[in-house]
N, CA, C and O atoms as CSV, one atom per row, in Angstrom:
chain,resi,resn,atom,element,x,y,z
A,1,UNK,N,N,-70.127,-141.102,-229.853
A,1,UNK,CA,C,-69.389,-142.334,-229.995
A,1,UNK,C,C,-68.156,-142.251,-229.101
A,1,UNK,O,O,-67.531,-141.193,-229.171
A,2,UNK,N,N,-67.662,-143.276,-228.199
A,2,UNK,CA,C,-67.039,-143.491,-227.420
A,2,UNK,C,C,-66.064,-144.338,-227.887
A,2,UNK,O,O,-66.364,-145.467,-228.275
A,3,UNK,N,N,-64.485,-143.776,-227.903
A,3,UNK,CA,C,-63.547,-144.984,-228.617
A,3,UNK,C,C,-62.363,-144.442,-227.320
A,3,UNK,O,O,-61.848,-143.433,-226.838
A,4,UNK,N,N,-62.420,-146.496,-227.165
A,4,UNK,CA,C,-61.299,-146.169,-226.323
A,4,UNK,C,C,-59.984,-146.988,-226.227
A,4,UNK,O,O,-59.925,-148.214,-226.328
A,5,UNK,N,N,-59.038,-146.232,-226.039
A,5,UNK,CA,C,-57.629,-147.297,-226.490
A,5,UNK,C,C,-56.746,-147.511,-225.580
A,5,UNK,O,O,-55.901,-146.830,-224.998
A,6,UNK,N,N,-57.286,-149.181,-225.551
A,6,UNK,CA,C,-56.061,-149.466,-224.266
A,6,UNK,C,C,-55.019,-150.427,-224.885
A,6,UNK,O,O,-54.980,-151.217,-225.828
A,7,UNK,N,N,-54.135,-149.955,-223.837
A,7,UNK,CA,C,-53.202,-150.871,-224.668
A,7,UNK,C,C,-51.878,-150.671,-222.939
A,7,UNK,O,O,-52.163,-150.856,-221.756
A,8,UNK,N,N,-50.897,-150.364,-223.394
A,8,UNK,CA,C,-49.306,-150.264,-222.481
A,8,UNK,C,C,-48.761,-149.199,-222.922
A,8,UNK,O,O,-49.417,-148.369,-223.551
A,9,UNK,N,N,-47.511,-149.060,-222.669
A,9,UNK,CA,C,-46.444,-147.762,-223.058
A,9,UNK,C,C,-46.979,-147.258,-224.204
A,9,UNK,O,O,-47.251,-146.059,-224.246
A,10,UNK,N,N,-47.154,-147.884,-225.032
A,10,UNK,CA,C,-47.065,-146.643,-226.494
A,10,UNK,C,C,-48.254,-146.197,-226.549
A,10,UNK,O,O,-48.472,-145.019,-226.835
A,11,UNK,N,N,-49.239,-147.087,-226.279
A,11,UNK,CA,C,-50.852,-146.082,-226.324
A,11,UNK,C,C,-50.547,-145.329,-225.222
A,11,UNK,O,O,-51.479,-144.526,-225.254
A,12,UNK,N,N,-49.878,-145.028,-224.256
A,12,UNK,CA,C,-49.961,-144.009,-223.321
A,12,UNK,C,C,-49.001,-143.118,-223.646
A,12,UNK,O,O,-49.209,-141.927,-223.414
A,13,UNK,N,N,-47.797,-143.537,-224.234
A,13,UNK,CA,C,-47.103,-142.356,-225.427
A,13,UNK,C,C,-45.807,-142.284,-224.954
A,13,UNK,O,O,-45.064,-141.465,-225.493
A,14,UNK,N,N,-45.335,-143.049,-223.958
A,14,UNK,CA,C,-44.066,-142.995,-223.377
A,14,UNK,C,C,-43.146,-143.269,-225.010
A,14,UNK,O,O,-43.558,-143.861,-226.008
A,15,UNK,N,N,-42.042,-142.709,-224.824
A,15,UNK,CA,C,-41.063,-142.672,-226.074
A,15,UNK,C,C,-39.978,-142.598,-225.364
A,15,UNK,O,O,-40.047,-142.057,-224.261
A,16,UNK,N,N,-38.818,-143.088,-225.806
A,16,UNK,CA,C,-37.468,-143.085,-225.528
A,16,UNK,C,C,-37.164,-141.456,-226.211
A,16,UNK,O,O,-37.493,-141.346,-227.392
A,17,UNK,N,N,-36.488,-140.056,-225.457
A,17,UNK,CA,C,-36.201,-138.721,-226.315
A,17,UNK,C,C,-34.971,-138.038,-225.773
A,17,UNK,O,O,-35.101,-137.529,-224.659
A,18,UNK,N,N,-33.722,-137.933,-226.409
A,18,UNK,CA,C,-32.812,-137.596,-225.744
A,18,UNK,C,C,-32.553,-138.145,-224.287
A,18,UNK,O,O,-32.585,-137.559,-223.205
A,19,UNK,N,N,-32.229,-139.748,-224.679
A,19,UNK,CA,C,-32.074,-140.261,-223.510
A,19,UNK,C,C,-32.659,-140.813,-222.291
A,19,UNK,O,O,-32.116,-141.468,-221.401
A,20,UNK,N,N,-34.131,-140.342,-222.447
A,20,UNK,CA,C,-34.792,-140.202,-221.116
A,20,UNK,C,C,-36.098,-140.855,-221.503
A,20,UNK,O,O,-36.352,-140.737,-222.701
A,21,UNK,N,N,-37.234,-141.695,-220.590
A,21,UNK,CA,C,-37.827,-141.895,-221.122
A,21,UNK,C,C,-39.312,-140.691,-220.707
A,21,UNK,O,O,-39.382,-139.935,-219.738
A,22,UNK,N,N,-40.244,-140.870,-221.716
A,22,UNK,CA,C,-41.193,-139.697,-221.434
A,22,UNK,C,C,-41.859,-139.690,-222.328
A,22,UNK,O,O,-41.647,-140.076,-223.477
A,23,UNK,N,N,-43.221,-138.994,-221.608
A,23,UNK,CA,C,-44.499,-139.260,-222.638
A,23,UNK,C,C,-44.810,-138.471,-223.393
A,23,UNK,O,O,-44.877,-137.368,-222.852
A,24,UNK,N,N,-45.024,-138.458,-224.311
A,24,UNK,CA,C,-45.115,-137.434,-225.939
A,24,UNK,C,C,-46.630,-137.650,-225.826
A,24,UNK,O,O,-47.397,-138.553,-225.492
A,25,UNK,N,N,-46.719,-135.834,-226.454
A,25,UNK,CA,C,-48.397,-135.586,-226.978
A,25,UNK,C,C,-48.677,-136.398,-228.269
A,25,UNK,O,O,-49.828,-136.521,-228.688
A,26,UNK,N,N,-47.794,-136.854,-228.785
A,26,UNK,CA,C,-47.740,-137.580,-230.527
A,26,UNK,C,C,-47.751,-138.907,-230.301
A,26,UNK,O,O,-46.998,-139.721,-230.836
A,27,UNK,N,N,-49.098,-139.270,-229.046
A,27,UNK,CA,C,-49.106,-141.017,-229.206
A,27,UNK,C,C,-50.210,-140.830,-230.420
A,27,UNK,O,O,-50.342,-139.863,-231.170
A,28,UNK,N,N,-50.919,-141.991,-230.379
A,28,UNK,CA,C,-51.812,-142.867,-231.372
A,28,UNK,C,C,-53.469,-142.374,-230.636
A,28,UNK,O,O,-54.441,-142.730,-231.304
A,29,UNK,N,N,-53.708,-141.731,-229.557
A,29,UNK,CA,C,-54.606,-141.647,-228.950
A,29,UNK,C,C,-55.094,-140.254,-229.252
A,29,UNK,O,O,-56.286,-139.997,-229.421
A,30,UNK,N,N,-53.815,-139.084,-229.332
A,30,UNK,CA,C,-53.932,-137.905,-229.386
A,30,UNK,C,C,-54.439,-137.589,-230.642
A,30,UNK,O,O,-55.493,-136.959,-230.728
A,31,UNK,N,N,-53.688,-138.024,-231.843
A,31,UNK,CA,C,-53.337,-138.286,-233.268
A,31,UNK,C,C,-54.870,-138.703,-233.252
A,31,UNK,O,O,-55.576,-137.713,-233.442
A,32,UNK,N,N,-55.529,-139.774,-233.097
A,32,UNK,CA,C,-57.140,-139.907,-233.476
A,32,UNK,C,C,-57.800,-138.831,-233.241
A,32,UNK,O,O,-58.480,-138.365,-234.156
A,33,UNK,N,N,-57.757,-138.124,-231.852
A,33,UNK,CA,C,-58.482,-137.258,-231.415
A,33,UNK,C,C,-58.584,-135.873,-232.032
A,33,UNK,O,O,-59.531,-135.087,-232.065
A,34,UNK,N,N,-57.347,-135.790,-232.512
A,34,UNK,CA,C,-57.459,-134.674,-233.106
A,34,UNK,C,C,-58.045,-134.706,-234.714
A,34,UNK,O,O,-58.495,-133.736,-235.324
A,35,UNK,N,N,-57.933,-135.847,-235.127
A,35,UNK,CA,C,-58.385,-136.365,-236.744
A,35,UNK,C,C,-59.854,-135.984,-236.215
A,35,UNK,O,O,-60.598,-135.246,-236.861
A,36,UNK,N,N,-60.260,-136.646,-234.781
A,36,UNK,CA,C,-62.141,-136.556,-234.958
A,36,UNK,C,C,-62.455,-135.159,-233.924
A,36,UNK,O,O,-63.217,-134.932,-232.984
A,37,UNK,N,N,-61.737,-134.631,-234.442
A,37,UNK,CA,C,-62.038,-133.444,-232.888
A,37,UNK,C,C,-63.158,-132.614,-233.884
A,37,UNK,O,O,-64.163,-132.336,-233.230
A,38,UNK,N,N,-63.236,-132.123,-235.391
A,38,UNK,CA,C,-64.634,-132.255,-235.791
A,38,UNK,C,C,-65.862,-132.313,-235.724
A,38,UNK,O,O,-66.862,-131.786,-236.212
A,39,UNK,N,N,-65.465,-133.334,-234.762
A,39,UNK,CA,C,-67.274,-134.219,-234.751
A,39,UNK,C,C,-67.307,-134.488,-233.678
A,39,UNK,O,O,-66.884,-135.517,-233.150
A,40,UNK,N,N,-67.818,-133.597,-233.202
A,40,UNK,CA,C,-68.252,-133.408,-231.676
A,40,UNK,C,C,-68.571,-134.490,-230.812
A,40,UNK,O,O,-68.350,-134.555,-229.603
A,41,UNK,N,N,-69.319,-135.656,-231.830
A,41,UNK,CA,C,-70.192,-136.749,-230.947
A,41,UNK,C,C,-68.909,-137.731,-230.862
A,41,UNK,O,O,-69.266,-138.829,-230.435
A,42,UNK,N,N,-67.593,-137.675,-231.124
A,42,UNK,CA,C,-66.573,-138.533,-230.721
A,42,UNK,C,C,-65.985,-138.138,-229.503
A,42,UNK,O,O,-65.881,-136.970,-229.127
A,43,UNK,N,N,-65.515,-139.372,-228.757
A,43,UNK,CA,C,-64.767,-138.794,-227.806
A,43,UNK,C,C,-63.748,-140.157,-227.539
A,43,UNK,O,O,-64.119,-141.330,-227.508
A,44,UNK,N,N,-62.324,-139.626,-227.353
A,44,UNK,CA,C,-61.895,-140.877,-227.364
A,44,UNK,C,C,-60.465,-140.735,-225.868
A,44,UNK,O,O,-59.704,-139.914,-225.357
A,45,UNK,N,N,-60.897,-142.220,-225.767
A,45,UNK,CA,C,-59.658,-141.896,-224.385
A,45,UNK,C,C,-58.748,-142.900,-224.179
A,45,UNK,O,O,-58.867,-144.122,-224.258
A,46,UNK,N,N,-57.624,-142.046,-223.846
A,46,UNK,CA,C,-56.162,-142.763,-223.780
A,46,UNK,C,C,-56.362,-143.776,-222.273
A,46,UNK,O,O,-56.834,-143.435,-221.189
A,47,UNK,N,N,-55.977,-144.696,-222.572
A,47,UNK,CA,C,-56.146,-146.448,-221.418
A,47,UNK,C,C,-54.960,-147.029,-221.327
A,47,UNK,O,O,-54.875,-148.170,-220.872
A,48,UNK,N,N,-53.848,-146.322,-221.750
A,48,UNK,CA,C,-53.125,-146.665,-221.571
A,48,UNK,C,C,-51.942,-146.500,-220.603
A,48,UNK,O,O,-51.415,-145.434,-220.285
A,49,UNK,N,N,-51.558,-147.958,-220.115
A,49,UNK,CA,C,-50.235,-147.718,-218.560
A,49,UNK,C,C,-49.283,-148.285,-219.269
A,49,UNK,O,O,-49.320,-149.225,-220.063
A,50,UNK,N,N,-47.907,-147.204,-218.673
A,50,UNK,CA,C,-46.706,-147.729,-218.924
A,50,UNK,C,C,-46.120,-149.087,-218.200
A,50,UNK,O,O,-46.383,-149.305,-217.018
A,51,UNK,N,N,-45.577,-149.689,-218.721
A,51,UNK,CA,C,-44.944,-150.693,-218.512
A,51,UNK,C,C,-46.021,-152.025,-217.985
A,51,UNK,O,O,-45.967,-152.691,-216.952
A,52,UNK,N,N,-46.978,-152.094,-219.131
A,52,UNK,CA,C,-48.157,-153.211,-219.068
A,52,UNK,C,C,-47.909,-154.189,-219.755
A,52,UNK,O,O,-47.343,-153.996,-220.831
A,53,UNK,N,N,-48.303,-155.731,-219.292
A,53,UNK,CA,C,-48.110,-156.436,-220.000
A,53,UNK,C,C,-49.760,-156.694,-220.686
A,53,UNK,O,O,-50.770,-155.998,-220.574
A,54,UNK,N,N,-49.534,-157.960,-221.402
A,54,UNK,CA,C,-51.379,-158.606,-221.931
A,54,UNK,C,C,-51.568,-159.368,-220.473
A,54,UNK,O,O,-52.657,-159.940,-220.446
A,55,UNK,N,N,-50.712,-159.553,-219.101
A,55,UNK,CA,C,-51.944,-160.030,-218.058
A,55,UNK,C,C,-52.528,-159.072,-217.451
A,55,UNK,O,O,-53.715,-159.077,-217.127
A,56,UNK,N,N,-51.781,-158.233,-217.266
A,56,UNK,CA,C,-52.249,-156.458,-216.811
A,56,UNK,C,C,-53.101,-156.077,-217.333
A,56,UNK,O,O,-54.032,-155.567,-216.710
A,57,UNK,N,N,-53.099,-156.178,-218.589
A,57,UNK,CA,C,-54.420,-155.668,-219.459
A,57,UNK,C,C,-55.448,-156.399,-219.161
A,57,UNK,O,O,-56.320,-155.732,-218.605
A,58,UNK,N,N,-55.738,-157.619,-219.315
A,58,UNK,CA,C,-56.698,-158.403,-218.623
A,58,UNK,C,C,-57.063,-158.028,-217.570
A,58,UNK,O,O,-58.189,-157.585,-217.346
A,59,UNK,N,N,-56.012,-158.166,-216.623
A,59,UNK,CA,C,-56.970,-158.273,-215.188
A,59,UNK,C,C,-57.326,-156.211,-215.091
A,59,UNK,O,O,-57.528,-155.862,-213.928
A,60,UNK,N,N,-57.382,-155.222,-215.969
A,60,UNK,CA,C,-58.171,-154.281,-215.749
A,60,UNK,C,C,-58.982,-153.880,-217.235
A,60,UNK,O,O,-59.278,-152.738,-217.585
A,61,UNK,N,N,-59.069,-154.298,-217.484
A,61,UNK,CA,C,-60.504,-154.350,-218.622
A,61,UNK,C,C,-61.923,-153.832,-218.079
A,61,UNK,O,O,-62.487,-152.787,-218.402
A,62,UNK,N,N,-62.342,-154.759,-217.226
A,62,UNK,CA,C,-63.128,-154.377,-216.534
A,62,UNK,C,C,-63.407,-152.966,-216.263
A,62,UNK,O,O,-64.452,-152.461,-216.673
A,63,UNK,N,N,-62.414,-152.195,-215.499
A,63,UNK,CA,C,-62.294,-150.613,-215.012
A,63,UNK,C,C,-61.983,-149.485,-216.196
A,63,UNK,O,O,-62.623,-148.446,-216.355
A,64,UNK,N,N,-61.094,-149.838,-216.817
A,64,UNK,CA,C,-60.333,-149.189,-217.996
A,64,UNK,C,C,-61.389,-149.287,-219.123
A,64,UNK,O,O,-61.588,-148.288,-219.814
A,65,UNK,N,N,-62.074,-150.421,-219.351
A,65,UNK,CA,C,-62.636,-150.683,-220.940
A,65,UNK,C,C,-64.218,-150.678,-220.539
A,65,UNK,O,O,-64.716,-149.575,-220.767
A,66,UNK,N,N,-65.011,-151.498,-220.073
A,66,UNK,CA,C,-66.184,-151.867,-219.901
A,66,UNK,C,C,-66.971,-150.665,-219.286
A,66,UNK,O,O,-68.028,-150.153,-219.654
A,67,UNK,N,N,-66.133,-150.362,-218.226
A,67,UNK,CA,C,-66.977,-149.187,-217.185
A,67,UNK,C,C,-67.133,-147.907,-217.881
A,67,UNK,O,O,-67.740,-146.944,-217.413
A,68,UNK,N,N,-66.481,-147.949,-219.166
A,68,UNK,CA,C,-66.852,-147.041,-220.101
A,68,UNK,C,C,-68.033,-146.857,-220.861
A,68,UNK,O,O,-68.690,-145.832,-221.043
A,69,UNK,N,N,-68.230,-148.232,-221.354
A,69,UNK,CA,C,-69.367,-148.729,-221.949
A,69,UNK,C,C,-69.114,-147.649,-223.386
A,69,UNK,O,O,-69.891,-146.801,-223.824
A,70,UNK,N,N,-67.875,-148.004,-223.851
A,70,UNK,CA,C,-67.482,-147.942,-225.465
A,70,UNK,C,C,-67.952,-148.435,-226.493
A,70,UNK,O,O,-68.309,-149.611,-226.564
A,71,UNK,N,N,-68.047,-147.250,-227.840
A,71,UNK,CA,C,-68.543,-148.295,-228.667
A,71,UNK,C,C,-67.422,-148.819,-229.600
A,71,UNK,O,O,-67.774,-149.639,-230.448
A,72,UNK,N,N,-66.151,-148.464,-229.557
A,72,UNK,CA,C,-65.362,-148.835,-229.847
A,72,UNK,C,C,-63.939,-149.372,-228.735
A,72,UNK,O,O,-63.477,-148.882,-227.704
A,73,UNK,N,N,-63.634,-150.414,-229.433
A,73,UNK,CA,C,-62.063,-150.700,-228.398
A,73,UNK,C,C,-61.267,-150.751,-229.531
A,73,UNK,O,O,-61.571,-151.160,-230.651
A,74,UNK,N,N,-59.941,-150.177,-229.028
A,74,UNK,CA,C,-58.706,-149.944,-229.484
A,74,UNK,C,C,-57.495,-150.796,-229.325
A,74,UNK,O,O,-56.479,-150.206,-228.957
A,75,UNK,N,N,-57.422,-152.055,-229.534
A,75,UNK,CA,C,-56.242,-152.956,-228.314
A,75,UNK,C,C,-54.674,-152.970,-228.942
A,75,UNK,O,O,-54.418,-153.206,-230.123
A,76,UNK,N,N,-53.789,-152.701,-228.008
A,76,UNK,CA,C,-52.641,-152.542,-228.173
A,76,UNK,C,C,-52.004,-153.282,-227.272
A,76,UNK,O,O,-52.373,-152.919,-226.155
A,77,UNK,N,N,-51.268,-154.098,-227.216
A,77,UNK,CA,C,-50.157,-154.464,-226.461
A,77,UNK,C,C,-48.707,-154.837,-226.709
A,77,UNK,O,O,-48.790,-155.920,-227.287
A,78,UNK,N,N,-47.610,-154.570,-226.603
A,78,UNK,CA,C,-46.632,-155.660,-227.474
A,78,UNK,C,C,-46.125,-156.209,-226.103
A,78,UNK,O,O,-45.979,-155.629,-225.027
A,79,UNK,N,N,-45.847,-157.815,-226.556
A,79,UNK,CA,C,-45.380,-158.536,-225.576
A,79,UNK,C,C,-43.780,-158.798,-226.065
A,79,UNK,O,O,-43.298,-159.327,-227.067
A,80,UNK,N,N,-43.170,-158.139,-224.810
A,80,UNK,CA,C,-41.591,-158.140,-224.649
A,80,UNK,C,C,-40.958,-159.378,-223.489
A,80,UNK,O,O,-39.774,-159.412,-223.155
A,81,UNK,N,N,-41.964,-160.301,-223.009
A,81,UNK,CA,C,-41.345,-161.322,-221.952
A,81,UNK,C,C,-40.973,-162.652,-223.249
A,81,UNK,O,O,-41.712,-163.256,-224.026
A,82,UNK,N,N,-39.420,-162.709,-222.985
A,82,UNK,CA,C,-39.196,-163.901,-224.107
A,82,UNK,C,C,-39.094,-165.200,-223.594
A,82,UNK,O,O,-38.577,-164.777,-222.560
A,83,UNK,N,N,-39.129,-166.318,-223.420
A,83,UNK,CA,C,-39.189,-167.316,-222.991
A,83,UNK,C,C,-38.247,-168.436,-224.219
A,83,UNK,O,O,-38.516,-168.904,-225.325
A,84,UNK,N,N,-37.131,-168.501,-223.338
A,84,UNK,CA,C,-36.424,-169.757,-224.265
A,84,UNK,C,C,-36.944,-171.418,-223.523
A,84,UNK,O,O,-37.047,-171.754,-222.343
A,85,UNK,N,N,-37.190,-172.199,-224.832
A,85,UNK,CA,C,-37.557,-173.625,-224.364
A,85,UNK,C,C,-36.212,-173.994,-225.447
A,85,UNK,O,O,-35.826,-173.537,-226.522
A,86,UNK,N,N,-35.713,-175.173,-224.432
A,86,UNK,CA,C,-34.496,-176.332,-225.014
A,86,UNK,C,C,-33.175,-175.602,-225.331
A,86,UNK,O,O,-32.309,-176.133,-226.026
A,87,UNK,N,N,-33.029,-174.222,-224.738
A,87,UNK,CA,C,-31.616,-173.925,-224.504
A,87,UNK,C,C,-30.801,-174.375,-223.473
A,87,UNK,O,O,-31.264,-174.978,-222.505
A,88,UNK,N,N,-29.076,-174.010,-223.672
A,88,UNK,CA,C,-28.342,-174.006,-222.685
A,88,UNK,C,C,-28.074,-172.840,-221.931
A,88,UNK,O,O,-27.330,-172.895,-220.951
């Protein structure tokens, strides 16, 4: 079984740590893997790029998700672009 998790920064594990930013073994990708490391017939892979938005993710799905041919998807994104309507 093939599980794969895409998502942006945090599925790829970047963390703010003493200041700096940088990627920790203690994302959400590692943390599964090691829960199913067990069971041999899992295999699961980190898809995740720092500083992605949900159009980024879209336009590589294709490469990142499909060309895997997963039987699981993992989707993560948080959207940080804010958009004010009817301010000054």
């Amino acid at each position: 079984m093939k599980i794969v998790c895409f998502g942006d920064s945090l599925t790829r594990g970047i963390s703010y740590v003493r200041g700096c930013l940088r990627i920790i073994k203690e994302n959400y990708p590692n943390s599964l893997a090691k829960l199913t490391e067990s069971l041999p017939f899992v295999e699961v892979l980190n898809k995740g790029v720092f500083n992605d938005n949900s159009d980024l993710l879209v336009s590589r799905i294709e490469k990142d998700v499909m060309s895997e041919n997963p039987d699981i998807v993992l989707i993560e994104v948080v959207e940080t672009t804010v958009t004010s309507i009817g301010t000054k």
